[in-house]
Short mmCIF file of C-alpha atoms in Angstrom, two decimals:
data_model
loop_
_atom_site.label_atom_id
_atom_site.label_comp_id
_atom_site.label_asym_id
_atom_site.label_seq_id
_atom_site.Cartn_x
_atom_site.Cartn_y
_atom_site.Cartn_z
CA UNK A 2 57.71 66.34 88.64
CA UNK A 3 59.95 68.69 86.69
CA UNK A 4 61.60 67.22 83.58
CA UNK A 5 65.23 68.26 83.24
CA UNK A 6 66.79 68.54 79.79
CA UNK A 7 70.22 66.94 80.27
CA UNK A 8 71.49 68.28 76.93
CA UNK A 9 71.29 71.86 78.21
CA UNK A 10 74.43 72.60 80.16
CA UNK A 11 74.95 75.80 82.14
CA UNK A 12 77.44 78.26 80.70
CA UNK A 13 80.69 77.74 82.70
CA UNK A 14 81.51 81.46 82.56
CA UNK A 15 78.10 82.43 83.86
CA UNK A 16 78.35 79.76 86.57
CA UNK A 17 81.75 81.09 87.64
CA UNK A 18 80.49 84.69 87.69
CA UNK A 19 77.52 83.64 89.81
CA UNK A 20 79.82 81.78 92.20
CA UNK A 21 82.03 84.87 92.51
CA UNK A 22 79.03 87.02 93.42
CA UNK A 23 77.80 84.47 95.94
CA UNK A 24 81.24 84.18 97.49
CA UNK A 25 81.62 87.95 97.77
CA UNK A 26 78.16 88.37 99.31
CA UNK A 27 78.81 85.52 101.73
CA UNK A 28 82.21 86.88 102.72
CA UNK A 29 81.05 90.48 103.16
CA UNK A 30 77.99 89.30 105.07
CA UNK A 31 80.00 87.23 107.52
CA UNK A 32 82.47 90.10 107.93
CA UNK A 33 79.58 92.35 108.95
CA UNK A 34 77.95 89.76 111.21
CA UNK A 35 81.15 88.89 113.04
CA UNK A 36 82.17 92.53 113.19
CA UNK A 37 79.03 93.00 115.27
CA UNK A 38 79.75 89.91 117.33
CA UNK A 39 83.43 90.55 118.05
CA UNK A 40 82.76 94.21 118.69
CA UNK A 41 80.64 93.12 121.63
CA UNK A 42 83.30 90.64 122.78
CA UNK A 43 86.03 93.29 122.79
CA UNK A 44 83.81 95.87 124.46
CA UNK A 45 82.86 93.29 127.11
CA UNK A 46 86.53 92.78 127.89
CA UNK A 47 87.45 96.49 127.92
CA UNK A 48 84.52 98.78 128.82
CA UNK A 49 81.24 97.03 129.64
CA UNK A 50 82.33 96.33 133.23
CA UNK A 51 82.61 99.98 134.34
CA UNK A 52 79.75 101.19 132.07
CA UNK A 53 77.09 98.63 132.99
CA UNK A 54 78.42 97.14 136.25
CA UNK A 55 80.11 100.13 137.94
CA UNK A 56 79.50 99.03 141.54
CA UNK A 57 81.38 95.74 141.15
CA UNK A 58 85.06 95.20 141.85
CA UNK A 59 87.09 95.24 138.58
CA UNK A 60 87.51 91.44 138.42
CA UNK A 61 83.84 90.87 139.25
CA UNK A 62 82.71 93.47 136.72
CA UNK A 63 84.75 91.71 134.04
CA UNK A 64 83.15 88.41 135.05
CA UNK A 65 79.68 89.98 134.83
CA UNK A 66 80.36 91.46 131.39
CA UNK A 67 81.67 88.09 130.19
CA UNK A 68 78.46 86.52 131.49
CA UNK A 69 76.44 88.83 129.22
CA UNK A 70 78.78 87.80 126.41
CA UNK A 71 77.86 84.15 127.10
CA UNK A 72 74.13 84.85 126.77
CA UNK A 73 74.57 85.50 123.06
CA UNK A 74 75.91 81.99 122.65
CA UNK A 75 72.97 80.55 124.57
CA UNK A 76 70.64 82.15 122.00
CA UNK A 77 72.54 80.71 119.05
CA UNK A 78 70.88 77.26 119.05
CA UNK A 79 67.50 79.02 118.92
CA UNK A 80 68.71 81.08 115.97
CA UNK A 81 70.12 77.93 114.40
CA UNK A 82 66.78 76.15 114.59
CA UNK A 83 64.86 79.21 113.34
CA UNK A 84 67.13 80.16 110.45
CA UNK A 85 67.99 76.55 109.65
CA UNK A 86 64.28 75.92 109.14
CA UNK A 87 64.05 79.04 106.97
CA UNK A 88 67.04 77.89 104.90
CA UNK A 89 65.60 74.42 104.28
CA UNK A 90 62.03 75.60 103.69
CA UNK A 91 62.34 79.07 102.08
CA UNK A 92 65.87 79.05 100.71
CA UNK A 93 69.47 79.76 101.63
CA UNK A 94 69.21 83.31 100.24
CA UNK A 95 66.23 84.16 102.48
CA UNK A 96 68.16 82.84 105.46
CA UNK A 97 71.07 85.20 104.76
CA UNK A 98 68.84 88.25 104.39
CA UNK A 99 67.20 87.56 107.74
CA UNK A 100 70.41 87.06 109.69
CA UNK A 101 72.11 90.26 108.56
CA UNK A 102 69.11 92.39 109.58
CA UNK A 103 68.69 90.67 112.95
CA UNK A 104 72.30 90.96 114.06
CA UNK A 105 72.89 94.43 112.67
CA UNK A 106 69.79 95.88 114.30
CA UNK A 107 70.77 94.48 117.70
CA UNK A 108 74.29 95.91 117.41
CA UNK A 109 73.08 99.42 116.60
CA UNK A 110 70.76 99.17 119.58
CA UNK A 111 73.72 98.41 121.86
CA UNK A 112 75.48 101.53 120.67
CA UNK A 113 72.42 103.60 121.58
CA UNK A 114 71.82 101.98 124.99
CA UNK A 115 72.56 104.28 127.97
CA UNK A 116 74.74 103.01 130.80
CA UNK A 117 73.98 102.13 134.39
CA UNK A 118 74.31 105.75 135.55
CA UNK A 119 71.38 106.78 133.31
CA UNK A 120 69.08 103.72 133.39
CA UNK A 121 70.09 101.87 136.52
CA UNK A 122 69.37 98.15 136.55
CA UNK A 123 67.42 98.41 133.28
CA UNK A 124 70.67 99.09 131.42
CA UNK A 125 72.32 95.67 131.92
CA UNK A 126 68.93 93.97 131.44
CA UNK A 127 68.48 95.66 128.04
CA UNK A 128 72.08 94.83 127.18
CA UNK A 129 71.39 91.14 127.78
CA UNK A 130 68.21 91.31 125.68
CA UNK A 131 70.06 92.87 122.74
CA UNK A 132 72.86 90.34 123.13
CA UNK A 133 70.30 87.52 122.94
CA UNK A 134 68.86 89.00 119.72
CA UNK A 135 72.38 89.30 118.30
CA UNK A 136 73.00 85.64 119.15
CA UNK A 137 69.82 84.57 117.34
CA UNK A 138 71.05 86.23 114.14
CA UNK A 139 74.55 84.79 114.41
CA UNK A 140 72.99 81.35 114.91
CA UNK A 141 72.12 81.19 111.22
CA UNK A 142 74.68 83.49 109.60
CA UNK A 143 77.71 81.26 109.14
CA UNK A 144 75.51 78.36 108.08
CA UNK A 145 73.75 80.26 105.32
CA UNK A 146 77.03 81.54 103.86
CA UNK A 147 78.90 78.22 103.83
CA UNK A 148 75.94 76.12 102.66
CA UNK A 149 75.27 78.46 99.74
CA UNK A 150 78.96 78.43 98.76
CA UNK A 151 79.22 74.65 99.15
CA UNK A 152 76.17 73.98 97.00
CA UNK A 153 77.38 76.24 94.20
CA UNK A 154 81.03 75.16 94.17
CA UNK A 155 82.64 72.39 92.07
CA UNK A 156 83.34 69.30 94.16
CA UNK A 157 87.12 69.39 93.81
CA UNK A 158 87.24 73.05 94.98
CA UNK A 159 84.40 72.95 97.45
CA UNK A 160 86.61 73.47 100.48
CA UNK A 161 88.38 76.45 98.91
CA UNK A 162 85.17 78.25 97.90
CA UNK A 163 83.51 77.52 101.25
CA UNK A 164 86.56 78.93 103.04
CA UNK A 165 85.90 82.50 101.94
CA UNK A 166 82.93 82.91 104.29
CA UNK A 167 85.28 81.37 106.87
CA UNK A 168 87.57 84.36 106.44
CA UNK A 169 84.67 86.60 107.45
CA UNK A 170 85.00 86.01 111.21
CA UNK A 171 88.70 86.90 111.13
CA UNK A 172 88.11 90.02 109.01
CA UNK A 173 85.17 90.99 111.22
CA UNK A 174 87.42 90.68 114.23
CA UNK A 175 90.05 92.83 112.53
CA UNK A 176 87.49 95.48 111.61
CA UNK A 177 86.00 95.53 115.13
CA UNK A 178 89.33 95.61 116.91
CA UNK A 179 90.84 97.98 114.35
CA UNK A 180 88.09 100.52 114.96
CA UNK A 181 88.47 100.22 118.74
CA UNK A 182 92.24 100.35 118.40
CA UNK A 183 92.02 103.62 116.44
CA UNK A 184 89.67 105.10 119.03
CA UNK A 185 91.79 104.08 122.02
CA UNK A 186 94.82 105.58 120.31
CA UNK A 187 93.13 108.93 119.56
CA UNK A 188 90.93 109.39 122.65
CA UNK A 189 91.90 109.50 126.29
CA UNK A 190 90.56 106.81 128.63
CA UNK A 191 87.72 108.97 129.93
CA UNK A 192 86.47 109.92 126.46
CA UNK A 193 86.68 106.36 125.22
CA UNK A 194 84.65 105.04 128.16
CA UNK A 195 82.13 107.89 127.97
CA UNK A 196 81.25 107.70 124.28
CA UNK A 197 84.12 106.56 122.05
CA UNK A 198 83.40 102.84 122.31
CA UNK A 199 79.89 103.44 120.94
CA UNK A 200 81.03 104.75 117.54
CA UNK A 201 81.82 101.32 115.99
CA UNK A 202 78.40 100.07 117.16
CA UNK A 203 76.71 102.95 115.33
CA UNK A 204 78.71 102.18 112.18
CA UNK A 205 77.15 98.71 112.15
CA UNK A 206 73.97 100.29 110.76
CA UNK A 207 75.68 101.35 107.53
CA UNK A 208 77.48 98.02 107.21
CA UNK A 209 74.19 96.15 107.68
CA UNK A 210 72.56 98.13 104.86
CA UNK A 211 75.49 97.32 102.54
CA UNK A 212 75.30 93.64 103.42
CA UNK A 213 71.55 93.49 102.79
CA UNK A 214 71.87 95.11 99.35
CA UNK A 215 74.64 92.72 98.33
CA UNK A 216 72.77 89.64 99.47
CA UNK A 217 69.59 90.72 97.71
CA UNK A 218 71.36 90.22 94.36
CA UNK A 219 72.60 86.63 94.78
CA UNK A 220 71.07 83.50 93.25
CA UNK A 221 69.52 80.64 95.16
CA UNK A 222 71.58 77.44 95.27
CA UNK A 223 71.02 74.77 92.57
CA UNK A 224 70.46 72.14 95.26
CA UNK A 225 67.59 74.05 96.86
CA UNK A 226 66.06 74.96 93.48
CA UNK A 227 66.09 71.30 92.46
CA UNK A 228 64.40 70.27 95.70
CA UNK A 229 61.79 73.01 95.37
CA UNK A 230 61.02 72.11 91.74
CA UNK A 231 60.62 68.45 92.69
CA UNK A 232 58.54 69.37 95.74
CA UNK A 233 60.98 67.38 97.85
CA UNK A 234 61.61 69.96 100.59
CA UNK A 235 61.54 68.70 104.16
CA UNK A 236 58.31 69.61 105.93
CA UNK A 237 59.90 69.72 109.39
CA UNK A 238 63.68 69.86 109.05
CA UNK A 239 64.30 70.50 112.75
CA UNK A 240 62.31 67.44 113.79
CA UNK A 241 63.99 65.38 111.08
CA UNK A 242 67.45 66.39 112.26
CA UNK A 243 66.65 65.71 115.91
CA UNK A 244 64.81 62.46 115.23
CA UNK A 245 67.17 60.85 112.71
CA UNK A 246 70.55 62.59 112.97
CA UNK A 247 71.00 63.48 116.64
CA UNK A 248 74.10 61.32 116.99
CA UNK A 249 75.85 63.04 114.12
CA UNK A 250 74.77 66.46 115.39
CA UNK A 251 76.35 65.78 118.79
CA UNK A 252 79.58 64.51 117.25
CA UNK A 253 79.89 67.61 115.05
CA UNK A 254 79.10 69.86 118.02
CA UNK A 255 81.79 68.12 120.03
CA UNK A 256 84.29 68.50 117.19
CA UNK A 257 83.56 72.23 116.84
CA UNK A 258 83.85 72.93 120.58
CA UNK A 259 87.65 73.12 120.75
CA UNK A 260 87.90 75.58 117.84
CA UNK A 261 85.66 78.04 119.65
CA UNK A 262 87.37 77.43 123.00
CA UNK A 263 90.82 78.15 121.63
CA UNK A 264 89.67 81.13 119.59
CA UNK A 265 87.99 82.90 122.50
CA UNK A 266 90.79 81.98 124.88
CA UNK A 267 93.43 83.72 122.76
CA UNK A 268 91.26 86.66 121.71
CA UNK A 269 88.63 87.55 124.34
CA UNK A 270 89.91 86.04 127.61
CA UNK A 271 93.59 86.70 126.90
CA UNK A 272 92.92 90.40 126.22
CA UNK A 273 91.03 90.76 129.47
CA UNK A 274 93.69 88.79 131.40
CA UNK A 275 96.55 90.75 129.86
CA UNK A 276 95.06 94.15 130.68
CA UNK A 277 93.45 93.53 134.08
CA UNK A 278 95.79 90.92 135.60
CA UNK A 279 99.11 91.43 133.80
CA UNK A 280 98.77 95.21 133.56
CA UNK A 281 99.55 95.39 129.84
CA UNK A 282 98.53 98.39 127.75
CA UNK A 283 95.08 97.78 126.17
CA UNK A 284 96.15 99.38 122.88
CA UNK A 285 99.22 97.17 122.60
CA UNK A 286 97.21 94.09 123.49
CA UNK A 287 94.64 94.87 120.81
CA UNK A 288 97.42 95.37 118.29
CA UNK A 289 99.00 92.00 119.17
CA UNK A 290 95.77 90.09 118.64
CA UNK A 291 95.02 92.09 115.48
CA UNK A 292 98.34 91.06 113.91
CA UNK A 293 97.68 87.39 114.75
CA UNK A 294 94.16 87.53 113.29
CA UNK A 295 95.53 89.06 110.08
CA UNK A 296 97.80 86.05 109.63
CA UNK A 297 94.88 83.75 110.39
CA UNK A 298 92.67 85.37 107.74
CA UNK A 299 95.42 85.17 105.11
CA UNK A 300 96.08 81.45 105.70
CA UNK A 301 92.45 80.24 105.83
CA UNK A 302 92.19 79.55 102.04
CA UNK A 303 95.48 77.66 102.17
CA UNK A 304 94.16 75.35 104.89
CA UNK A 305 90.97 74.81 102.87
CA UNK A 306 92.93 73.99 99.70
CA UNK A 307 94.98 71.46 101.66
CA UNK A 308 91.70 69.96 102.84
CA UNK A 309 90.54 69.58 99.24
CA UNK A 310 93.78 67.81 98.44
CA UNK A 311 94.40 65.64 101.52
CA UNK A 312 91.00 65.38 103.19
CA UNK A 313 89.06 67.76 105.42
CA UNK A 314 88.74 65.38 108.35
CA UNK A 315 92.48 64.72 108.32
CA UNK A 316 93.27 68.45 108.48
CA UNK A 317 90.79 68.83 111.33
CA UNK A 318 92.51 66.10 113.34
CA UNK A 319 95.93 67.71 112.79
CA UNK A 320 94.66 71.13 113.84
CA UNK A 321 92.91 69.83 116.94
CA UNK A 322 96.04 68.02 118.10
CA UNK A 323 98.25 71.06 117.43
CA UNK A 324 95.97 73.40 119.39
CA UNK A 325 96.20 71.20 122.48
CA UNK A 326 99.97 70.78 122.18
CA UNK A 327 100.59 74.53 121.83
CA UNK A 328 98.33 75.76 124.64
CA UNK A 329 100.91 75.56 127.45
CA UNK A 330 103.65 77.31 125.42
CA UNK A 331 101.13 79.99 124.44
CA UNK A 332 100.14 80.69 128.05
CA UNK A 333 103.81 80.75 129.07
CA UNK A 334 104.42 83.49 126.49
CA UNK A 335 101.36 85.38 127.72
CA UNK A 336 102.69 85.31 131.29
CA UNK A 337 105.95 86.97 130.29
CA UNK A 338 104.14 90.29 130.01
CA UNK A 339 105.87 91.00 126.69
CA UNK A 340 103.71 92.23 123.82
CA UNK A 341 106.13 90.69 121.33
CA UNK A 342 105.85 87.30 123.04
CA UNK A 343 102.06 87.66 123.16
CA UNK A 344 101.93 88.41 119.43
CA UNK A 345 104.11 85.42 118.55
CA UNK A 346 102.21 83.02 120.80
CA UNK A 347 98.80 84.15 119.59
CA UNK A 348 99.84 83.88 115.94
CA UNK A 349 101.14 80.33 116.29
CA UNK A 350 98.09 79.17 118.25
CA UNK A 351 95.74 80.68 115.65
CA UNK A 352 97.68 78.98 112.84
CA UNK A 353 96.94 75.67 114.55
CA UNK A 354 93.30 76.75 114.82
CA UNK A 355 93.01 77.69 111.15
CA UNK A 356 94.19 74.22 110.13
CA UNK A 357 90.93 72.94 111.56
CA UNK A 358 88.75 75.99 111.00
CA UNK A 359 89.62 76.36 107.32
CA UNK A 360 88.02 73.06 106.34
CA UNK A 361 84.85 73.29 108.44
CA UNK A 362 82.96 75.42 105.91
CA UNK A 363 82.72 72.49 103.47
CA UNK A 364 83.13 69.56 105.84
CA UNK A 365 80.10 70.14 108.08
CA UNK A 366 77.51 70.81 105.30
CA UNK A 367 78.76 67.72 103.45
CA UNK A 368 77.72 65.56 106.39
CA UNK A 369 74.00 66.30 105.78
CA UNK A 370 71.66 65.69 102.87
CA UNK A 371 70.48 68.80 101.00
CA UNK A 372 66.91 68.53 102.40
CA UNK A 373 68.13 69.20 105.94
CA UNK A 374 71.54 70.72 105.25
CA UNK A 375 70.87 74.21 106.63
CA UNK A 376 69.21 72.93 109.79
CA UNK A 377 71.68 70.14 110.48
CA UNK A 378 74.70 72.37 109.89
CA UNK A 379 73.31 75.26 111.94
CA UNK A 380 72.17 73.21 114.94
CA UNK A 381 75.35 71.12 115.17
CA UNK A 382 77.71 74.06 114.69
CA UNK A 383 75.96 76.30 117.20
CA UNK A 384 75.68 73.71 119.94
CA UNK A 385 79.44 73.46 119.71
CA UNK A 386 79.63 77.26 119.79
CA UNK A 387 77.73 77.35 123.09
CA UNK A 388 80.04 74.94 124.88
CA UNK A 389 83.26 76.12 123.26
CA UNK A 390 82.73 79.86 122.83
CA UNK A 391 79.95 80.91 125.18
CA UNK A 392 81.33 79.27 128.29
CA UNK A 393 85.07 79.57 127.70
CA UNK A 394 85.62 83.29 128.51
CA UNK A 395 83.39 82.94 131.57
CA UNK A 396 85.05 79.74 132.81
CA UNK A 397 88.54 81.06 132.09
CA UNK A 398 87.84 84.29 133.99
CA UNK A 399 86.75 82.27 137.01
CA UNK A 400 89.70 79.88 136.76
CA UNK A 401 92.19 82.73 136.45
CA UNK A 402 90.75 84.25 139.63
CA UNK A 403 91.62 81.01 141.43
CA UNK A 404 95.21 81.01 140.16
CA UNK A 405 95.42 84.81 140.73
CA UNK A 406 98.72 86.17 139.39
CA UNK A 407 100.34 82.75 139.00
CA UNK A 408 100.53 80.59 135.89
CA UNK A 409 96.98 79.83 134.61
CA UNK A 410 97.30 76.05 134.88
CA UNK A 411 93.56 75.57 135.29
CA UNK A 412 92.86 77.50 132.10
CA UNK A 413 95.39 75.35 130.24
CA UNK A 414 93.87 72.13 131.60
CA UNK A 415 90.36 73.24 130.68
CA UNK A 416 91.20 74.09 127.05
CA UNK A 417 93.38 71.00 126.53
CA UNK A 418 90.60 68.74 127.84
CA UNK A 419 88.16 70.33 125.39
CA UNK A 420 90.62 69.72 122.55
CA UNK A 421 90.88 66.07 123.60
CA UNK A 422 87.11 65.67 123.60
CA UNK A 423 86.88 67.30 120.16
CA UNK A 424 89.57 64.97 118.82
CA UNK A 425 87.58 61.93 119.95
CA UNK A 426 84.49 63.28 118.17
CA UNK A 427 86.44 63.92 114.97
CA UNK A 428 87.76 60.36 115.01
CA UNK A 429 84.16 59.12 115.10
CA UNK A 430 83.06 61.25 112.14
CA UNK A 431 83.57 60.05 108.55
CA UNK A 432 85.58 61.54 105.73
CA UNK A 433 83.53 63.35 103.07
CA UNK A 434 85.81 63.34 100.04
CA UNK A 435 83.51 63.16 96.99
CA UNK A 436 83.63 60.28 94.49
CA UNK A 437 86.42 60.79 91.95
CA UNK A 438 84.04 61.02 89.00
CA UNK A 439 82.30 64.04 90.57
CA UNK A 440 85.33 65.97 91.76
CA UNK A 441 85.82 67.93 88.51
CA UNK A 442 82.15 68.62 87.77
CA UNK A 443 80.63 72.03 88.58
CA UNK A 444 77.87 72.09 91.17
CA UNK A 445 75.41 73.53 88.65
CA UNK A 446 75.94 70.58 86.29
CA UNK A 447 75.44 68.07 89.09
CA UNK A 448 72.15 69.79 89.90
CA UNK A 449 71.09 69.67 86.26
CA UNK A 450 71.71 65.94 86.29
CA UNK A 451 69.41 65.58 89.25
CA UNK A 452 72.28 65.28 91.75
CA UNK A 453 72.31 67.67 94.68
CA UNK A 454 75.78 69.16 95.14
CA UNK A 455 77.59 67.71 98.12
CA UNK A 456 74.98 64.97 98.15
CA UNK A 457 77.38 62.23 97.10
CA UNK A 458 79.69 63.00 99.97
CA UNK A 459 76.82 63.20 102.44
CA UNK A 460 75.40 59.86 101.40
CA UNK A 461 78.72 58.08 101.33
CA UNK A 462 79.49 59.52 104.75
CA UNK A 463 76.14 58.31 106.02
CA UNK A 464 76.85 54.80 104.76
CA UNK A 465 80.08 54.76 106.77
CA UNK A 466 78.38 55.69 110.06
#
């Protein structure tokens, strides 16, 4: 057993500098990972149909490309279990290094993959395989970034610091769509479909290298170091999570579902619907969603700070309710065929989303003890991602075929029902506000005292369930 000298306190300036480096590496890493992920989503909506499914009717080709998009989500629970285990056994830092290499390598491979005209049936098969590998990497990415930030951050600012990796998905979306937007604006349709869409996939290789170098320089979390020094690491974190925390995992997964459903409805499905059904210009549609995502990224820290002040669970409940209430007005604006109306509707719906999304980076890890925090967070979050994100574009595409050119009532009903289910799950989950005496103490000092950061909140939450 390691003896800790309680008279030796970490230098606050050094602790802050370390936290800044960790936050930057986590943010840049999630930007890269979700750049890869959203790049695929946008390409699936715009070009994968004719490139890999050329013999299908346009609507059916879009449905097929969205089905390949869904396979990445199906692989995420596997990645969550794999990288969650790595995070709880080998460290949060090792987890992050593995995810960035896995996802980046798969994305570069997609950019190099020939189309159906060159490879025949092997082309879509290889596309699905690479998408599965990409999903495995994403299954651990977000978890590693937010857990590392949460375990380093002071309790009273935990939500704020954990929100910076949360900005990564929005910035990754902006980078992916911005690159495609620039290409669609400078190339004609034939050039873009022939080779232009591949360029951002190739660029993922350079971004992956940058992310790996940055993450190689970060420090392991004080919570994991304390567990390793005390030889208190979980031997089988996946089995422990499934055997003793399955109820909580399912509730968190249910709570996360609506955030993914709304996000992919207003970004992936809406872009496909606007261009193929409504006849809107793809470049203008991309620009509309890009503007909305910029606002979302800028307001994420604000939502997290409000969560630190008023409670993360409370903000999640407000956001979930707002997303459901705004879905019908959003779809009504989409149906007008106006790019200005689409931009306004998407922005407002994503502001409702960020109210919930901004607090998740701290809230979910706080619900698990440090010994199983990576695994519990990853498994719960990614099960929700499967049901909310993996199925939503596919289901919405099928439902919009039924309603044809009319108002997408079925899509609205589907998303609103998911929001209702998520709200019920949130109401069953506890609040995780830390005890008042720990709210102003840095995470590194809590670890030095033998307390695992976020542990107080996790234990008090466990006592209330």
